[in-house]
């Protein structure tokens, strides 16, 4: 099972456009990294359904690349499912869904406690 300790760096929001969102992340193992976009702000799990995404055309848009032993990086690309895309000036939230290649099950940043506003 993936834990917060398996995230070496990031996620870093690299780019946001009306028709594209890119997030960079470094992990300890190979995985698929997908982005979920929500049309509002608020606590994780209370934002309703995610904005529909376009089906990924290329696996490299969501899969990590091995950059060394125990060092896998990805720039995950999200594109909207409709032509209108994201609203200019709109406020959005995002979560990252990580599915390790070893089949241990998908995990969201929210599941790992990384979206908490609580100071530790």
Short mmCIF file of N, CA and C in Angstrom, two decimals:
data_model
loop_
_atom_site.label_atom_id
_atom_site.label_comp_id
_atom_site.label_asym_id
_atom_site.label_seq_id
_atom_site.Cartn_x
_atom_site.Cartn_y
_atom_site.Cartn_z
N UNK A 1 0.85 -1.18 0.00
CA UNK A 1 0.00 0.00 0.00
C UNK A 1 0.89 1.24 0.00
N UNK A 2 0.57 2.17 -0.86
CA UNK A 2 1.30 3.43 -0.95
C UNK A 2 1.03 4.27 0.30
N UNK A 3 2.06 4.92 0.83
CA UNK A 3 1.91 5.81 1.98
C UNK A 3 2.42 7.19 1.61
N UNK A 4 2.20 8.16 2.48
CA UNK A 4 2.69 9.52 2.24
C UNK A 4 4.21 9.53 2.08
N UNK A 5 4.91 8.61 2.74
CA UNK A 5 6.37 8.54 2.65
C UNK A 5 6.85 8.14 1.25
N UNK A 6 5.98 7.56 0.44
CA UNK A 6 6.33 7.18 -0.93
C UNK A 6 6.32 8.38 -1.88
N UNK A 7 5.81 9.51 -1.43
CA UNK A 7 5.83 10.73 -2.24
C UNK A 7 7.10 11.48 -1.86
N UNK A 8 8.06 11.50 -2.76
CA UNK A 8 9.36 12.12 -2.49
C UNK A 8 9.32 13.64 -2.66
N UNK A 9 8.55 14.11 -3.63
CA UNK A 9 8.42 15.55 -3.89
C UNK A 9 7.11 15.80 -4.61
N UNK A 10 6.55 16.97 -4.33
CA UNK A 10 5.30 17.35 -4.98
C UNK A 10 4.10 16.86 -4.19
N UNK A 11 2.96 16.91 -4.77
CA UNK A 11 2.70 17.34 -6.14
C UNK A 11 2.86 18.85 -6.28
N UNK A 12 3.33 19.23 -7.45
CA UNK A 12 3.51 20.65 -7.78
C UNK A 12 2.63 20.95 -8.99
N UNK A 13 1.77 21.92 -8.82
CA UNK A 13 0.90 22.36 -9.92
C UNK A 13 1.78 23.10 -10.92
N UNK A 14 1.99 22.52 -12.09
CA UNK A 14 2.92 23.07 -13.08
C UNK A 14 2.25 24.03 -14.06
N UNK A 15 1.03 23.73 -14.43
CA UNK A 15 0.37 24.55 -15.45
C UNK A 15 -1.13 24.41 -15.31
N UNK A 16 -1.83 25.53 -15.48
CA UNK A 16 -3.30 25.51 -15.50
C UNK A 16 -3.74 26.41 -16.64
N UNK A 17 -4.49 25.82 -17.54
CA UNK A 17 -5.09 26.55 -18.66
C UNK A 17 -6.55 26.14 -18.72
N UNK A 18 -7.30 26.78 -19.58
CA UNK A 18 -8.70 26.44 -19.73
C UNK A 18 -8.87 24.99 -20.20
N UNK A 19 -7.91 24.50 -20.98
CA UNK A 19 -8.03 23.16 -21.55
C UNK A 19 -6.93 22.19 -21.12
N UNK A 20 -6.22 22.49 -20.02
CA UNK A 20 -5.14 21.61 -19.59
C UNK A 20 -4.70 21.95 -18.16
N UNK A 21 -4.46 20.90 -17.38
CA UNK A 21 -3.86 21.04 -16.05
C UNK A 21 -2.72 20.03 -15.99
N UNK A 22 -1.56 20.45 -15.49
CA UNK A 22 -0.40 19.56 -15.37
C UNK A 22 0.13 19.61 -13.94
N UNK A 23 0.38 18.43 -13.38
CA UNK A 23 0.90 18.30 -12.02
C UNK A 23 2.15 17.42 -12.07
N UNK A 24 3.23 17.87 -11.41
CA UNK A 24 4.47 17.12 -11.32
C UNK A 24 4.56 16.44 -9.96
N UNK A 25 5.07 15.21 -9.93
CA UNK A 25 5.22 14.48 -8.68
C UNK A 25 6.38 13.49 -8.81
N UNK A 26 7.06 13.22 -7.69
CA UNK A 26 8.12 12.21 -7.64
C UNK A 26 7.74 11.18 -6.59
N UNK A 27 7.86 9.90 -6.95
CA UNK A 27 7.47 8.79 -6.09
C UNK A 27 8.61 7.79 -5.93
N UNK A 28 8.47 6.91 -4.95
CA UNK A 28 9.47 5.86 -4.73
C UNK A 28 9.28 4.66 -5.65
N UNK A 29 8.13 4.58 -6.32
CA UNK A 29 7.86 3.43 -7.19
C UNK A 29 7.04 3.82 -8.41
N UNK A 30 7.04 2.96 -9.39
CA UNK A 30 6.29 3.18 -10.62
C UNK A 30 4.80 3.21 -10.34
N UNK A 31 4.10 4.12 -11.01
CA UNK A 31 2.66 4.25 -10.78
C UNK A 31 2.02 5.04 -11.91
N UNK A 32 0.70 4.97 -11.95
CA UNK A 32 -0.09 5.85 -12.79
C UNK A 32 -0.56 6.98 -11.89
N UNK A 33 -0.45 8.21 -12.38
CA UNK A 33 -0.81 9.39 -11.60
C UNK A 33 -1.87 10.16 -12.38
N UNK A 34 -3.06 10.24 -11.83
CA UNK A 34 -4.16 10.94 -12.50
C UNK A 34 -4.61 12.12 -11.65
N UNK A 35 -5.15 13.12 -12.30
CA UNK A 35 -5.61 14.34 -11.63
C UNK A 35 -7.13 14.37 -11.65
N UNK A 36 -7.72 14.76 -10.53
CA UNK A 36 -9.16 15.01 -10.46
C UNK A 36 -9.34 16.50 -10.18
N UNK A 37 -10.22 17.15 -10.95
CA UNK A 37 -10.49 18.57 -10.79
C UNK A 37 -11.93 18.72 -10.29
N UNK A 38 -12.11 19.59 -9.29
CA UNK A 38 -13.43 19.83 -8.71
C UNK A 38 -13.80 21.30 -8.89
N UNK A 39 -15.08 21.58 -9.22
CA UNK A 39 -15.49 22.94 -9.57
C UNK A 39 -15.81 23.85 -8.39
N UNK A 40 -15.05 23.75 -7.31
CA UNK A 40 -15.29 24.63 -6.16
C UNK A 40 -14.16 24.47 -5.16
N UNK A 41 -14.24 25.22 -4.09
CA UNK A 41 -13.28 25.11 -3.01
C UNK A 41 -13.98 24.54 -1.79
N UNK A 42 -13.24 23.87 -0.94
CA UNK A 42 -13.82 23.32 0.28
C UNK A 42 -13.05 22.11 0.72
N UNK A 43 -13.47 21.52 1.83
CA UNK A 43 -12.79 20.33 2.35
C UNK A 43 -12.87 19.16 1.36
N UNK A 44 -11.79 18.40 1.29
CA UNK A 44 -11.76 17.21 0.42
C UNK A 44 -12.90 16.29 0.79
N UNK A 45 -13.54 15.72 -0.22
CA UNK A 45 -14.65 14.80 0.01
C UNK A 45 -16.01 15.49 0.05
N UNK A 46 -16.02 16.84 0.05
CA UNK A 46 -17.29 17.56 0.14
C UNK A 46 -17.57 18.38 -1.12
N UNK A 47 -16.81 18.16 -2.17
CA UNK A 47 -16.89 19.01 -3.35
C UNK A 47 -17.80 18.48 -4.45
N UNK A 48 -18.38 17.32 -4.24
CA UNK A 48 -19.25 16.75 -5.27
C UNK A 48 -18.43 16.05 -6.34
N UNK A 49 -19.05 15.79 -7.48
CA UNK A 49 -18.36 15.03 -8.53
C UNK A 49 -17.25 15.85 -9.19
N UNK A 50 -16.25 15.15 -9.67
CA UNK A 50 -15.14 15.79 -10.38
C UNK A 50 -15.61 16.27 -11.76
N UNK A 51 -14.91 17.26 -12.29
CA UNK A 51 -15.16 17.72 -13.65
C UNK A 51 -14.78 16.59 -14.60
N UNK A 52 -15.64 16.33 -15.58
CA UNK A 52 -15.39 15.24 -16.52
C UNK A 52 -14.07 15.47 -17.26
N UNK A 53 -13.28 14.41 -17.37
CA UNK A 53 -11.98 14.49 -18.03
C UNK A 53 -12.01 13.74 -19.36
N UNK A 54 -11.20 14.21 -20.27
CA UNK A 54 -11.01 13.54 -21.55
C UNK A 54 -10.22 12.26 -21.29
N UNK A 55 -10.53 11.22 -22.03
CA UNK A 55 -9.79 9.96 -21.92
C UNK A 55 -8.34 10.20 -22.32
N UNK A 56 -7.41 9.67 -21.54
CA UNK A 56 -5.99 9.85 -21.82
C UNK A 56 -5.62 9.17 -23.13
N UNK A 57 -5.00 9.93 -24.03
CA UNK A 57 -4.62 9.39 -25.33
C UNK A 57 -3.32 8.60 -25.26
N UNK A 58 -2.41 9.04 -24.42
CA UNK A 58 -1.10 8.40 -24.33
C UNK A 58 -0.81 8.01 -22.90
N UNK A 59 -0.38 6.78 -22.63
CA UNK A 59 -0.06 6.37 -21.26
C UNK A 59 0.97 7.27 -20.61
N UNK A 60 1.86 7.86 -21.39
CA UNK A 60 2.88 8.72 -20.80
C UNK A 60 2.29 9.99 -20.18
N UNK A 61 1.04 10.30 -20.49
CA UNK A 61 0.38 11.47 -19.89
C UNK A 61 0.05 11.24 -18.42
N UNK A 62 0.09 9.99 -17.96
CA UNK A 62 -0.25 9.70 -16.57
C UNK A 62 0.72 8.75 -15.89
N UNK A 63 1.67 8.18 -16.59
CA UNK A 63 2.54 7.16 -15.99
C UNK A 63 3.91 7.75 -15.63
N UNK A 64 4.47 7.25 -14.53
CA UNK A 64 5.78 7.72 -14.10
C UNK A 64 6.89 7.17 -15.00
N UNK A 65 8.01 7.85 -14.98
CA UNK A 65 9.23 7.40 -15.65
C UNK A 65 10.28 7.14 -14.59
N UNK A 66 11.01 6.04 -14.71
CA UNK A 66 12.07 5.74 -13.75
C UNK A 66 13.25 6.68 -14.03
N UNK A 67 13.63 7.45 -13.00
CA UNK A 67 14.77 8.36 -13.13
C UNK A 67 15.95 7.85 -12.32
N UNK A 68 15.77 6.72 -11.66
CA UNK A 68 16.80 6.11 -10.84
C UNK A 68 16.17 5.06 -9.96
N UNK A 69 16.98 4.36 -9.19
CA UNK A 69 16.45 3.34 -8.28
C UNK A 69 15.60 4.00 -7.20
N UNK A 70 14.35 3.61 -7.13
CA UNK A 70 13.45 4.19 -6.14
C UNK A 70 13.10 5.64 -6.38
N UNK A 71 13.21 6.09 -7.64
CA UNK A 71 12.91 7.49 -7.98
C UNK A 71 12.15 7.51 -9.31
N UNK A 72 10.85 7.74 -9.22
CA UNK A 72 9.97 7.74 -10.39
C UNK A 72 9.25 9.08 -10.45
N UNK A 73 9.29 9.72 -11.62
CA UNK A 73 8.69 11.04 -11.76
C UNK A 73 7.60 11.03 -12.83
N UNK A 74 6.66 11.96 -12.69
CA UNK A 74 5.60 12.10 -13.68
C UNK A 74 5.15 13.54 -13.76
N UNK A 75 4.78 13.95 -14.95
CA UNK A 75 4.02 15.17 -15.14
C UNK A 75 2.69 14.67 -15.69
N UNK A 76 1.70 14.61 -14.81
CA UNK A 76 0.39 14.09 -15.19
C UNK A 76 -0.41 15.20 -15.87
N UNK A 77 -1.03 14.86 -16.98
CA UNK A 77 -1.80 15.82 -17.78
C UNK A 77 -3.28 15.50 -17.66
N UNK A 78 -4.08 16.54 -17.38
CA UNK A 78 -5.54 16.43 -17.33
C UNK A 78 -6.10 17.36 -18.39
N UNK A 79 -7.08 16.86 -19.15
CA UNK A 79 -7.79 17.69 -20.12
C UNK A 79 -9.28 17.53 -19.90
N UNK A 80 -10.05 18.62 -20.05
CA UNK A 80 -11.49 18.53 -19.81
C UNK A 80 -12.19 17.67 -20.85
N UNK A 81 -13.29 17.07 -20.42
CA UNK A 81 -14.06 16.21 -21.29
C UNK A 81 -14.92 16.96 -22.30
N UNK A 82 -15.10 18.26 -22.11
CA UNK A 82 -15.89 19.04 -23.07
C UNK A 82 -15.06 20.18 -23.64
N UNK A 83 -15.50 20.72 -24.75
CA UNK A 83 -14.75 21.75 -25.46
C UNK A 83 -14.66 23.05 -24.66
N UNK A 84 -15.66 23.36 -23.87
CA UNK A 84 -15.67 24.62 -23.11
C UNK A 84 -14.51 24.68 -22.11
N UNK A 85 -14.14 23.55 -21.55
CA UNK A 85 -13.02 23.51 -20.62
C UNK A 85 -13.34 24.16 -19.29
N UNK A 86 -12.30 24.56 -18.60
CA UNK A 86 -12.46 25.22 -17.30
C UNK A 86 -12.84 26.67 -17.52
N UNK A 87 -13.59 27.21 -16.59
CA UNK A 87 -14.05 28.60 -16.69
C UNK A 87 -12.91 29.54 -16.33
N UNK A 88 -12.65 30.52 -17.20
CA UNK A 88 -11.63 31.53 -16.91
C UNK A 88 -11.98 32.26 -15.63
N UNK A 89 -11.04 32.36 -14.72
CA UNK A 89 -11.28 33.05 -13.45
C UNK A 89 -12.00 32.20 -12.42
N UNK A 90 -12.38 30.99 -12.78
CA UNK A 90 -13.08 30.10 -11.85
C UNK A 90 -12.14 29.57 -10.78
N UNK A 91 -12.69 29.18 -9.66
CA UNK A 91 -11.92 28.59 -8.58
C UNK A 91 -12.15 27.08 -8.58
N UNK A 92 -11.07 26.33 -8.55
CA UNK A 92 -11.13 24.88 -8.62
C UNK A 92 -10.25 24.26 -7.54
N UNK A 93 -10.54 23.05 -7.20
CA UNK A 93 -9.71 22.24 -6.31
C UNK A 93 -9.24 21.03 -7.11
N UNK A 94 -8.15 20.42 -6.65
CA UNK A 94 -7.71 19.19 -7.32
C UNK A 94 -7.22 18.17 -6.30
N UNK A 95 -7.25 16.93 -6.72
CA UNK A 95 -6.68 15.83 -5.95
C UNK A 95 -5.88 14.99 -6.94
N UNK A 96 -4.95 14.22 -6.45
CA UNK A 96 -4.13 13.36 -7.29
C UNK A 96 -4.42 11.92 -6.90
N UNK A 97 -4.69 11.09 -7.89
CA UNK A 97 -4.97 9.67 -7.68
C UNK A 97 -3.76 8.88 -8.15
N UNK A 98 -3.14 8.13 -7.23
CA UNK A 98 -1.93 7.37 -7.54
C UNK A 98 -2.26 5.88 -7.48
N UNK A 99 -1.98 5.17 -8.58
CA UNK A 99 -2.20 3.73 -8.64
C UNK A 99 -0.85 3.05 -8.88
N UNK A 100 -0.24 2.48 -7.83
CA UNK A 100 1.05 1.81 -8.00
C UNK A 100 0.96 0.65 -8.98
N UNK A 101 2.05 0.45 -9.71
CA UNK A 101 2.12 -0.65 -10.68
C UNK A 101 2.02 -2.01 -10.03
N UNK A 102 2.37 -2.11 -8.75
CA UNK A 102 2.38 -3.41 -8.07
C UNK A 102 0.97 -3.90 -7.72
N UNK A 103 -0.05 -3.14 -8.09
CA UNK A 103 -1.43 -3.57 -7.87
C UNK A 103 -1.93 -3.40 -6.44
N UNK A 104 -1.25 -2.59 -5.65
CA UNK A 104 -1.65 -2.43 -4.24
C UNK A 104 -2.85 -1.51 -4.05
N UNK A 105 -3.43 -1.01 -5.11
CA UNK A 105 -4.65 -0.22 -5.01
C UNK A 105 -4.40 1.27 -5.10
N UNK A 106 -5.39 1.98 -5.66
CA UNK A 106 -5.25 3.42 -5.85
C UNK A 106 -5.44 4.18 -4.55
N UNK A 107 -4.74 5.29 -4.44
CA UNK A 107 -4.77 6.14 -3.26
C UNK A 107 -4.81 7.59 -3.69
N UNK A 108 -5.62 8.40 -3.02
CA UNK A 108 -5.69 9.83 -3.27
C UNK A 108 -4.89 10.58 -2.21
N UNK A 109 -4.48 11.78 -2.51
CA UNK A 109 -3.80 12.61 -1.51
C UNK A 109 -4.67 12.75 -0.27
N UNK A 110 -5.96 12.87 -0.49
CA UNK A 110 -6.91 12.97 0.62
C UNK A 110 -6.82 11.73 1.53
N UNK A 111 -6.74 10.55 0.92
CA UNK A 111 -6.64 9.30 1.69
C UNK A 111 -5.38 9.26 2.55
N UNK A 112 -4.31 9.91 2.08
CA UNK A 112 -3.03 9.91 2.78
C UNK A 112 -2.95 11.02 3.84
N UNK A 113 -4.03 11.81 3.96
CA UNK A 113 -4.04 12.89 4.94
C UNK A 113 -3.27 14.11 4.49
N UNK A 114 -2.97 14.22 3.19
CA UNK A 114 -2.16 15.33 2.70
C UNK A 114 -2.97 16.54 2.27
N UNK A 115 -4.28 16.49 2.39
CA UNK A 115 -5.11 17.64 2.05
C UNK A 115 -5.73 18.29 3.28
N UNK A 116 -5.21 17.94 4.43
CA UNK A 116 -5.74 18.45 5.69
C UNK A 116 -5.24 19.87 5.94
N UNK A 117 -6.10 20.72 6.49
CA UNK A 117 -5.72 22.08 6.86
C UNK A 117 -5.24 22.15 8.30
N UNK A 118 -5.17 21.01 8.97
CA UNK A 118 -4.76 20.96 10.36
C UNK A 118 -3.25 21.12 10.49
N UNK A 119 -2.82 21.96 11.40
CA UNK A 119 -1.39 22.13 11.66
C UNK A 119 -0.94 21.03 12.62
N UNK A 120 0.17 20.36 12.28
CA UNK A 120 0.65 19.29 13.14
C UNK A 120 1.80 19.77 14.01
#
